Coordinates of C-alpha atoms in Angstrom, one line a residue:
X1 CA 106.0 92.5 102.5
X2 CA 104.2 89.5 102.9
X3 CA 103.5 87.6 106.2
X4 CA 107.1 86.3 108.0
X5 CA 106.4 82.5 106.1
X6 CA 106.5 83.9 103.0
X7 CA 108.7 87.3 102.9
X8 CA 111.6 85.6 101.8
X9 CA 110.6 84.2 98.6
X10 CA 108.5 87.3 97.5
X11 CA 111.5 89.7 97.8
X12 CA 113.7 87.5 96.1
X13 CA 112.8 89.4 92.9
X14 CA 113.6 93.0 93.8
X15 CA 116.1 92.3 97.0
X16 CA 118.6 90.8 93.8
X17 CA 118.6 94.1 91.7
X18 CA 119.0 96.3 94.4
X19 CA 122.9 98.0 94.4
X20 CA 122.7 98.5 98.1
X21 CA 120.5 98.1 101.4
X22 CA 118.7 100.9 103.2
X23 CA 120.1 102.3 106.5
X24 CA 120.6 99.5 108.7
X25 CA 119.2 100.7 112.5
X26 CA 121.4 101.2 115.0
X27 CA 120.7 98.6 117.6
X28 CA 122.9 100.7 120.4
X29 CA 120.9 104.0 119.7
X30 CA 118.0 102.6 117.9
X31 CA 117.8 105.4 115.0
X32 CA 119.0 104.9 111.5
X33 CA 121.8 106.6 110.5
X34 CA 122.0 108.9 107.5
X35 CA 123.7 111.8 105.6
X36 CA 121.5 113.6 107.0
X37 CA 122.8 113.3 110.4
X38 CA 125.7 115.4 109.3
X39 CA 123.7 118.4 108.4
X40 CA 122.2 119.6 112.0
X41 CA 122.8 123.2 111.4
X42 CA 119.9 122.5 108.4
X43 CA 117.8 120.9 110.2
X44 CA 118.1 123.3 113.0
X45 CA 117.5 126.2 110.9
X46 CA 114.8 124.7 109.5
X47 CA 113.0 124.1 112.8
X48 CA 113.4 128.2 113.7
X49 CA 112.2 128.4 110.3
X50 CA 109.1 126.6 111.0
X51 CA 109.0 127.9 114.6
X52 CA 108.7 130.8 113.8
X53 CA 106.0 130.6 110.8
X54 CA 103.7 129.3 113.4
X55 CA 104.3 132.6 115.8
X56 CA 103.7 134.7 113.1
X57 CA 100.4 132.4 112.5
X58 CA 98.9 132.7 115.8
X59 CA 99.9 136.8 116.1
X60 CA 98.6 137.4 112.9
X61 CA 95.4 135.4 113.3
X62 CA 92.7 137.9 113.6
X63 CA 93.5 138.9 109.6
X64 CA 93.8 135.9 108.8
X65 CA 90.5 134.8 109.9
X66 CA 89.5 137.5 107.9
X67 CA 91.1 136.2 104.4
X68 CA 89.5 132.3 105.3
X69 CA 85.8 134.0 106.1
X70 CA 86.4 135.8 102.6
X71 CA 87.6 133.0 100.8
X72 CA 84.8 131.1 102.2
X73 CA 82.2 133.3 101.4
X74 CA 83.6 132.5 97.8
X75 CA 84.0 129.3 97.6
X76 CA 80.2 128.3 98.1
X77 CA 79.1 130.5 95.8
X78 CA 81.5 128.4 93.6
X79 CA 80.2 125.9 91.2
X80 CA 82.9 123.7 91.0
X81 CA 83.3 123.7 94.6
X82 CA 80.2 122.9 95.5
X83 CA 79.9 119.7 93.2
X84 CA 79.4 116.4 95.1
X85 CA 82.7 115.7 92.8
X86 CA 85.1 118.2 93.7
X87 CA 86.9 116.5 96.3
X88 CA 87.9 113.5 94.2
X89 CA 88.8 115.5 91.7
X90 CA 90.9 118.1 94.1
X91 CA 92.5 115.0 95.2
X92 CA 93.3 114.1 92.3
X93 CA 94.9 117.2 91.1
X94 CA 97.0 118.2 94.3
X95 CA 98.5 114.3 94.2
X96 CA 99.7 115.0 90.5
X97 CA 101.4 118.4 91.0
X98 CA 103.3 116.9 94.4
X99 CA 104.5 114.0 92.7
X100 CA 105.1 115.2 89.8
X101 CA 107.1 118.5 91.1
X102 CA 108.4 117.9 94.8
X103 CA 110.2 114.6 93.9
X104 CA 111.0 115.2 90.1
X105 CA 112.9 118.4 91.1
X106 CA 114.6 116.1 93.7
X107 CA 116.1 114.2 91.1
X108 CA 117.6 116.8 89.0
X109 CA 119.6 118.8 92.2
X110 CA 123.4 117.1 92.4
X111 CA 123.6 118.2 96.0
X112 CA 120.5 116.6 96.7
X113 CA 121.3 113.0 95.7
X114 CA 124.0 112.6 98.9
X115 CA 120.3 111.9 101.0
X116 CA 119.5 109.1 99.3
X117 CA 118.8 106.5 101.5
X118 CA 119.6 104.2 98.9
X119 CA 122.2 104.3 95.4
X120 CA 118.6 102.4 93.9
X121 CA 116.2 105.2 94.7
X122 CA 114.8 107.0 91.8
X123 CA 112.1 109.5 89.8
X124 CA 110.9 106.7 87.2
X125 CA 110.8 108.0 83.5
X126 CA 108.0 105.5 81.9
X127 CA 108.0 105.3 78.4
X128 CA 104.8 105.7 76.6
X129 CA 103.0 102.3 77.4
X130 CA 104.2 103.2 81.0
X131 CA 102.0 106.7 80.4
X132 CA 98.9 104.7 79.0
X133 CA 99.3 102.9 82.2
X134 CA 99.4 105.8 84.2
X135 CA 96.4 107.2 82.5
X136 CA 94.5 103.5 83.1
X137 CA 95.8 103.8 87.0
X138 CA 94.1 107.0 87.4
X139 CA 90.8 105.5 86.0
X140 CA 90.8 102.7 88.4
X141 CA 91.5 105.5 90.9
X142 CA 88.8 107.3 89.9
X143 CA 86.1 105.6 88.8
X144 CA 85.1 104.1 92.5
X145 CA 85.6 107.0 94.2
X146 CA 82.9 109.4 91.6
X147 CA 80.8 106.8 91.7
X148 CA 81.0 106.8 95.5
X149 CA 80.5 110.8 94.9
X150 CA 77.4 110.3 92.8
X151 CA 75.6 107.5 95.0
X152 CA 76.1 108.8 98.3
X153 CA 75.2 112.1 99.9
X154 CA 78.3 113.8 101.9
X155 CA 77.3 115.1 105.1
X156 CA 79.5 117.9 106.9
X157 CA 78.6 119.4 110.3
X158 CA 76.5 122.0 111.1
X159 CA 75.0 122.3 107.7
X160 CA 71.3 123.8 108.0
X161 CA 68.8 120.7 107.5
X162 CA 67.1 121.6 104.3
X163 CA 69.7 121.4 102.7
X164 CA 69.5 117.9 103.8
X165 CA 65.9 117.9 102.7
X166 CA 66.8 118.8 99.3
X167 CA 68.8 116.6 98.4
X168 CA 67.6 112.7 100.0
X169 CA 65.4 112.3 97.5
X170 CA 67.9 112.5 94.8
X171 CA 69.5 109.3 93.1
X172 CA 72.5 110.9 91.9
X173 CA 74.2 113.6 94.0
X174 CA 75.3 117.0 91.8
X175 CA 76.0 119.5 94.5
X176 CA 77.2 119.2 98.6
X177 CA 75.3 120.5 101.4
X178 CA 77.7 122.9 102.9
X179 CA 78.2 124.9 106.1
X180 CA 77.5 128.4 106.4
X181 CA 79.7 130.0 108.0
X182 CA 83.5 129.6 107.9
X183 CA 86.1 127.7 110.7
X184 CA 87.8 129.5 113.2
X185 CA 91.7 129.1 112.5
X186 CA 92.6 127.9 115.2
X187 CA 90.3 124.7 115.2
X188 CA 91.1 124.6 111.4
X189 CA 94.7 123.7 112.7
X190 CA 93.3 121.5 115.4
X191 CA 91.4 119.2 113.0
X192 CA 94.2 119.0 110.3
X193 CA 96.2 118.2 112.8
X194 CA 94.2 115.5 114.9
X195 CA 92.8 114.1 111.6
X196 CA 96.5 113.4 110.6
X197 CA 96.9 111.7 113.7
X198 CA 94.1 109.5 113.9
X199 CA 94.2 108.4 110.7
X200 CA 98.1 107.4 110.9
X201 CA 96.5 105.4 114.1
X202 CA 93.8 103.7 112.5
X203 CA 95.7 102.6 108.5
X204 CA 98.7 101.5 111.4
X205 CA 96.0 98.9 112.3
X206 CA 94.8 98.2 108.5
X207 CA 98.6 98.1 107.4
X208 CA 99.5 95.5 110.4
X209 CA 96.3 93.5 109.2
X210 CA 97.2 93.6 105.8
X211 CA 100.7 92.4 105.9
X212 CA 99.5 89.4 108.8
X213 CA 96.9 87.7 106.5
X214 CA 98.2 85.5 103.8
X215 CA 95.4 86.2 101.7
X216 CA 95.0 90.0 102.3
X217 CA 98.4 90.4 101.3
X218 CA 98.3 88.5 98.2
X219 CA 95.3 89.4 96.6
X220 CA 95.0 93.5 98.3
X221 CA 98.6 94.8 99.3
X222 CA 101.1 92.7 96.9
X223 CA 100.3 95.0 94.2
X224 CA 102.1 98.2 96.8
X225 CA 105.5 95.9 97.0
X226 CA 105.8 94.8 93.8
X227 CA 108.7 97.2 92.4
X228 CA 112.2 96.5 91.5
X229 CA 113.2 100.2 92.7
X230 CA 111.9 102.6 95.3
X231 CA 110.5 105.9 93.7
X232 CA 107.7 108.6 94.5
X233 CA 104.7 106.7 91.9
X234 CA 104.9 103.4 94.5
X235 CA 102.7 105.9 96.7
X236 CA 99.3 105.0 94.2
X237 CA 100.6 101.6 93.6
X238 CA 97.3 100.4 95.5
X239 CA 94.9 97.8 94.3
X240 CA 91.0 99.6 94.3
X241 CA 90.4 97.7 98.4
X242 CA 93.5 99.2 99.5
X243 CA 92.8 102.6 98.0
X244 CA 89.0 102.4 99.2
X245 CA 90.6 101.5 102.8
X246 CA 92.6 104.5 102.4
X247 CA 90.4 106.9 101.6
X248 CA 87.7 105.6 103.8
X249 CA 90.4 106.3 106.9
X250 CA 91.6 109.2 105.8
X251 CA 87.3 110.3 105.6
X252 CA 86.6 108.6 109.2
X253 CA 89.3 110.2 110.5
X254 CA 88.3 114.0 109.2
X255 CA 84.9 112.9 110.5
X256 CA 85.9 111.7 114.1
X257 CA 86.8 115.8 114.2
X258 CA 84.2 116.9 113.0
X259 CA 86.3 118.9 110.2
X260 CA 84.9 121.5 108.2
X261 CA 85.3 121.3 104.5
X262 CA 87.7 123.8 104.4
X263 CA 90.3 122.0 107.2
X264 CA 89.7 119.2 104.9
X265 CA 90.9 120.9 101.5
X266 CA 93.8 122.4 103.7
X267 CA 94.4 118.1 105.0
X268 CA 94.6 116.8 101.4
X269 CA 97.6 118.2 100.3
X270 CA 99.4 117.8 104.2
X271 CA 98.2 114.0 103.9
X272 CA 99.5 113.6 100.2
X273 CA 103.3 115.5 100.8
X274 CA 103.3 112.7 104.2
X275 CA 102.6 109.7 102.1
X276 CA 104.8 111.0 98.8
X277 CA 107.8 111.9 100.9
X278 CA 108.1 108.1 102.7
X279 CA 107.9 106.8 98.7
X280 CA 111.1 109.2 97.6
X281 CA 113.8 108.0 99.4
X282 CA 115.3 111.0 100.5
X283 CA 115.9 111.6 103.9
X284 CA 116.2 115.3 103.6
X285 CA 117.5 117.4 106.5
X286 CA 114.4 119.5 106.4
X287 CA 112.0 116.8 106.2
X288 CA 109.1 116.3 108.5
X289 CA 110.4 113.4 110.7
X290 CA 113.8 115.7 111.3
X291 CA 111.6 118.6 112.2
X292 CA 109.7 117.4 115.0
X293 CA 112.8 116.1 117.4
X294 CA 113.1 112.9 119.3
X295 CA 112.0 110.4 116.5
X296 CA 108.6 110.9 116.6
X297 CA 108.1 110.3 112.8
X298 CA 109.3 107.6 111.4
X299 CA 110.5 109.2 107.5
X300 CA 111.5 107.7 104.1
X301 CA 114.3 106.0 106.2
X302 CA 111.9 103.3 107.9
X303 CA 109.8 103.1 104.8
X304 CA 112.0 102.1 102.5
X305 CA 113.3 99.5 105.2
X306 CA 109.7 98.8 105.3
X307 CA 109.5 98.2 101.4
X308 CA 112.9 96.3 102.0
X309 CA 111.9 93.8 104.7
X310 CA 108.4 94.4 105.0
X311 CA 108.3 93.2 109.1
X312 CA 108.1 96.4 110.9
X313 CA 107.4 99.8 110.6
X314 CA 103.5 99.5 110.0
X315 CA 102.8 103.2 111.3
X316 CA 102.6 105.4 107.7
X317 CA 103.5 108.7 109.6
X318 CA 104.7 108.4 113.2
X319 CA 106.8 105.4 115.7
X320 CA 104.7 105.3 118.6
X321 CA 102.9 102.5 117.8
X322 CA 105.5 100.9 115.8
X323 CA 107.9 101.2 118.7
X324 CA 104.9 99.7 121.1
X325 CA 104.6 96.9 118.8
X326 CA 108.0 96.0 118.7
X327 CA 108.4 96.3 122.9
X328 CA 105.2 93.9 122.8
X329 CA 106.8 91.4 120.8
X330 CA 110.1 91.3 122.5
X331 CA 108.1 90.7 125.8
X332 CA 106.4 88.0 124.5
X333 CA 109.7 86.4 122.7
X334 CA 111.3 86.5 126.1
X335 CA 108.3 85.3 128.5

């Protein structure tokens, strides 16, 4: 939503077709409340679940460092991987199968649809002009991004310097420069996981920004607001700045952790299920934000409030911030 002096009369259009509002929060407890709450032995289950993946992780390491040093000696003998395109494209791909499976299957489960957060939430069918347009999104998405790929060298740590040396000289980049030798598991897990973190930190900042400034709103993050419904393609509704913002956090934030280029091909597809799942509407009992206890992520909840109200809940990921910002505010109302 648009700056306070004009959210208003830009929601007008999709407020008035909506069957029903999003959870209201709770001003007494300060959560939203949802179906969701009812099912605690779920989510409970799901956390042992998860718990206990993460045991069997870290005992099991030792092999597993084994299958990623193996896998790695693959993958840079691999032509495709090793294209200066592969990323984009990778991107690409893993973005199409989540949203085309993880929410689409959504849709078609009865027992699912109680976790809607609202009766207006839905996996859009388009028609065929709504395809062509899908087809002309993903060119817009594209086209900066390879071109980015071909003009510009990608540097990764610790990555021997003639490789360097072979290719600054080149115009247009084919191939990557890539480390040697493979990540240690552990510090895989250590930059996914700070990388997710610091970018949610830094697009928190971009996202205030964006929503602040009449003019960046209008002309850069309109275009993410502008549906009558809230369903799982909204995630890509970007105009080319936003999406270059994007990506250029999501890349600053891999960088500021020094990730390898395997931690980042294990971040895309963590990243993507993040943003897709705030865009479905479904606040699912097993879902991230229930997983980690105490409300530390905010969840599909919050977004779609977001989408609704468009005054709070900057934060794509976590409440931290969010919660700080709100605290400030209330300060300063009451000072």
């Amino acid at each position: 939503m648009p700056p306070e002096s004009q959210t208003e009369s830009s929601t007008t259009s999709t407020a008035t077709v909506r069957k029903h509002l999003p959870p209201v929060k709770d001003e007494k407890t300060g959560e939203y409340k949802s179906v969701a709450d009812n099912f605690t032995g779920a989510t409970q289950a799901s956390r042992y679940l998860v718990v206990s993946a993460v045991a069997l992780f870290i005992y099991f390491r030792a092999p597993l460092q084994d299958a990623v040093d193996h896998l790695w000696s693959y993958l840079i003998k691999n032509d495709l991987f090793c294209s200066a395109y592969f990323e984009t494209i990778y991107v690409t791909l893993v973005y199409i199968a989540l949203v085309a499976g993880y929410p689409f299957v959504m849709h078609y489960i009865p027992w699912v649809q109680k976790f809607k957060v609202s009766d207006d939430v839905t996996y859009v069918h388009r028609p065929f002009f709504g395809k062509v347009g899908m087809v002309l999104e993903m060119f817009f998405h594209l086209t900066p991004l390879l071109v980015a790929d071909a003009l510009k060298m990608k540097k990764y740590f610790d990555v021997p310097e003639i490789e360097w040396e072979k290719r600054r000289g080149q115009w247009i980049q084919t191939t990557r420069a890539l480390p040697e030798h493979s990540p240690n598991v552990l510090l895989m897990c250590g930059q996914v996981i700070g990388s997710v973190i610091a970018f949610d930190a830094i697009f928190f900042v971009v996202h205030f920004i964006l929503h602040k400034n009449f003019y960046l709103y209008k002309y850069f993050h309109s275009q993410h607001h502008d549906h009558d419904v809230m369903h799982p393609h909204v995630t890509n509704q970007l105009s080319v700045v936003e999406r270059i913002l994007q990506v250029a956090s999501a890349n600053y934030s891999l960088i500021l952790f020094r990730s390898h280029p395997l931690s980042r091909l294990v971040f895309v597809p963590v990243f993507l299920w993040f943003l897709i799942e705030n865009h479905t509407g479904y606040d699912l009992p097993w879902a991230p934000h229930r997983l980690i206890p105490h409300g530390v992520m905010g969840g599909p909840a919050k977004h779609h409030a977001h989408h609704q109200h468009g005054s709070r809940h900057y934060q794509p990921f976590f409440n931290y911030l969010d919660k700080w910002l709100e605290n400030w505010q209330l300060r300063k109302k009451l000072a």
